[in-house]
Amino acid sequence: MGRLFEDRERAEELLFARSEEARFLAHCNALRKLAAYAGERRGLDMQATETYAETLISLSVEGHRDAELLEQVRADIAARNDTIDASEMTAVFGRCLASAAEEMRATR
């Protein structure tokens, strides 16, 4: 009986780890999509956009919250004399998250 409990516990831990990994990868994908959106608005080339995406992902891994990242993206867009209000930025990121989650589901 003890072995069965240990096997079940290990299976649940593996499922949790897999779920968290999928969530992390989807979030990274959403940040890449956000960087692509911002890169287009800022007139960045592909390489600069990829570097920007890596920067956003690094900031997220370091513990910066999504709200902080969105504010940074807004400021970066504003530096190009383009504006986007907070609610539109939130909506854009929401679409990025939804698209990334859908892509993750499609690959399972």
mmCIF file of C-alpha atoms in Angstrom:
data_model
loop_
_atom_site.group_PDB
_atom_site.id
_atom_site.type_symbol
_atom_site.label_atom_id
_atom_site.label_comp_id
_atom_site.label_asym_id
_atom_site.label_seq_id
_atom_site.Cartn_x
_atom_site.Cartn_y
_atom_site.Cartn_z
ATOM 1 C CA MET A 1 0.000 0.000 0.000
ATOM 2 C CA GLY A 2 2.895 2.371 0.808
ATOM 3 C CA ARG A 3 4.435 1.872 -2.627
ATOM 4 C CA LEU A 4 1.134 2.671 -4.330
ATOM 5 C CA PHE A 5 0.865 5.916 -2.370
ATOM 6 C CA GLU A 6 4.451 6.855 -3.260
ATOM 7 C CA ASP A 7 3.831 6.120 -6.952
ATOM 8 C CA ARG A 8 0.666 8.207 -6.927
ATOM 9 C CA GLU A 9 2.426 11.056 -5.150
ATOM 10 C CA ARG A 10 5.298 10.983 -7.646
ATOM 11 C CA ALA A 11 2.850 10.944 -10.567
ATOM 12 C CA GLU A 12 1.060 13.986 -9.168
ATOM 13 C CA GLU A 13 4.371 15.796 -8.707
ATOM 14 C CA LEU A 14 5.336 15.014 -12.305
ATOM 15 C CA LEU A 15 1.972 16.255 -13.578
ATOM 16 C CA PHE A 16 2.370 19.454 -11.584
ATOM 17 C CA ALA A 17 5.902 19.992 -12.902
ATOM 18 C CA ARG A 18 4.766 19.376 -16.472
ATOM 19 C CA SER A 19 1.854 21.763 -16.048
ATOM 20 C CA GLU A 20 4.114 24.477 -14.636
ATOM 21 C CA GLU A 21 6.608 23.972 -17.447
ATOM 22 C CA ALA A 22 3.841 24.300 -20.047
ATOM 23 C CA ARG A 23 2.554 27.443 -18.333
ATOM 24 C CA PHE A 24 6.064 28.929 -18.296
ATOM 25 C CA LEU A 25 6.649 28.124 -21.972
ATOM 26 C CA ALA A 26 3.271 29.601 -22.929
ATOM 27 C CA HIS A 27 4.097 32.764 -20.983
ATOM 28 C CA CYS A 28 7.464 33.032 -22.768
ATOM 29 C CA ASN A 29 5.693 32.567 -26.093
ATOM 30 C CA ALA A 30 3.224 35.322 -25.150
ATOM 31 C CA LEU A 31 6.115 37.647 -24.318
ATOM 32 C CA ARG A 32 7.660 36.871 -27.716
ATOM 33 C CA LYS A 33 4.362 37.780 -29.360
ATOM 34 C CA LEU A 34 4.207 40.993 -27.338
ATOM 35 C CA ALA A 35 7.772 41.816 -28.394
ATOM 36 C CA ALA A 36 6.807 41.224 -32.034
ATOM 37 C CA TYR A 37 3.870 43.602 -31.644
ATOM 38 C CA ALA A 38 6.034 46.240 -29.970
ATOM 39 C CA GLY A 39 8.863 45.687 -32.431
ATOM 40 C CA GLU A 40 6.541 46.352 -35.329
ATOM 41 C CA ARG A 41 5.281 49.559 -33.712
ATOM 42 C CA ARG A 42 8.846 50.614 -32.935
ATOM 43 C CA GLY A 43 10.181 49.791 -36.401
ATOM 44 C CA LEU A 44 12.627 47.149 -35.165
ATOM 45 C CA ASP A 45 14.139 44.543 -37.460
ATOM 46 C CA MET A 46 13.836 40.817 -36.713
ATOM 47 C CA GLN A 47 17.112 40.585 -34.798
ATOM 48 C CA ALA A 48 16.318 43.599 -32.618
ATOM 49 C CA THR A 49 12.824 42.241 -31.997
ATOM 50 C CA GLU A 50 14.249 38.860 -30.915
ATOM 51 C CA THR A 51 16.693 40.614 -28.592
ATOM 52 C CA TYR A 52 13.788 42.628 -27.184
ATOM 53 C CA ALA A 53 11.814 39.407 -26.617
ATOM 54 C CA GLU A 54 14.766 37.846 -24.781
ATOM 55 C CA THR A 55 14.999 40.952 -22.607
ATOM 56 C CA LEU A 56 11.306 40.736 -21.678
ATOM 57 C CA ILE A 57 11.639 37.023 -20.900
ATOM 58 C CA SER A 58 14.732 37.651 -18.764
ATOM 59 C CA LEU A 59 12.932 40.367 -16.820
ATOM 60 C CA SER A 60 10.018 38.000 -16.250
ATOM 61 C CA VAL A 61 12.319 35.222 -15.035
ATOM 62 C CA GLU A 62 13.996 37.720 -12.694
ATOM 63 C CA GLY A 63 10.620 38.281 -11.055
ATOM 64 C CA HIS A 64 9.210 41.351 -12.763
ATOM 65 C CA ARG A 65 5.433 41.199 -12.865
ATOM 66 C CA ASP A 66 3.475 41.391 -16.099
ATOM 67 C CA ALA A 67 2.181 44.865 -15.198
ATOM 68 C CA GLU A 68 5.765 46.108 -14.943
ATOM 69 C CA LEU A 69 6.665 44.544 -18.277
ATOM 70 C CA LEU A 70 3.632 46.071 -19.962
ATOM 71 C CA GLU A 71 4.534 49.481 -18.592
ATOM 72 C CA GLN A 72 8.073 49.049 -19.930
ATOM 73 C CA VAL A 73 6.737 48.100 -23.359
ATOM 74 C CA ARG A 74 4.429 51.135 -23.307
ATOM 75 C CA ALA A 75 7.388 53.368 -22.442
ATOM 76 C CA ASP A 76 9.476 51.816 -25.219
ATOM 77 C CA ILE A 77 6.685 52.420 -27.723
ATOM 78 C CA ALA A 78 6.238 55.984 -26.435
ATOM 79 C CA ALA A 79 9.959 56.628 -26.953
ATOM 80 C CA ARG A 80 9.236 56.179 -30.664
ATOM 81 C CA ASN A 81 6.604 58.962 -30.487
ATOM 82 C CA ASP A 82 3.832 56.392 -30.630
ATOM 83 C CA THR A 83 1.257 55.995 -27.898
ATOM 84 C CA ILE A 84 -0.775 53.147 -26.532
ATOM 85 C CA ASP A 85 -2.896 53.445 -23.432
ATOM 86 C CA ALA A 86 -2.729 50.985 -20.561
ATOM 87 C CA SER A 87 -6.044 49.302 -21.351
ATOM 88 C CA GLU A 88 -5.071 48.707 -24.982
ATOM 89 C CA MET A 89 -1.681 47.361 -23.884
ATOM 90 C CA THR A 90 -3.417 44.985 -21.461
ATOM 91 C CA ALA A 91 -5.779 43.848 -24.227
ATOM 92 C CA VAL A 92 -2.867 43.229 -26.606
ATOM 93 C CA PHE A 93 -1.081 41.136 -23.988
ATOM 94 C CA GLY A 94 -4.312 39.266 -23.256
ATOM 95 C CA ARG A 95 -4.517 38.308 -26.924
ATOM 96 C CA CYS A 96 -0.859 37.253 -26.852
ATOM 97 C CA LEU A 97 -1.512 35.048 -23.813
ATOM 98 C CA ALA A 98 -4.619 33.503 -25.390
ATOM 99 C CA SER A 99 -2.794 32.802 -28.642
ATOM 100 C CA ALA A 100 0.169 31.255 -26.827
ATOM 101 C CA ALA A 101 -2.118 29.059 -24.715
ATOM 102 C CA GLU A 102 -3.989 27.911 -27.816
ATOM 103 C CA GLU A 103 -0.715 27.023 -29.528
ATOM 104 C CA MET A 104 0.334 24.991 -26.480
ATOM 105 C CA ARG A 105 -2.972 23.094 -26.513
ATOM 106 C CA ALA A 106 -2.618 22.424 -30.241
ATOM 107 C CA THR A 107 0.812 20.838 -29.793
ATOM 108 C CA ARG A 108 -0.297 18.393 -27.108
#
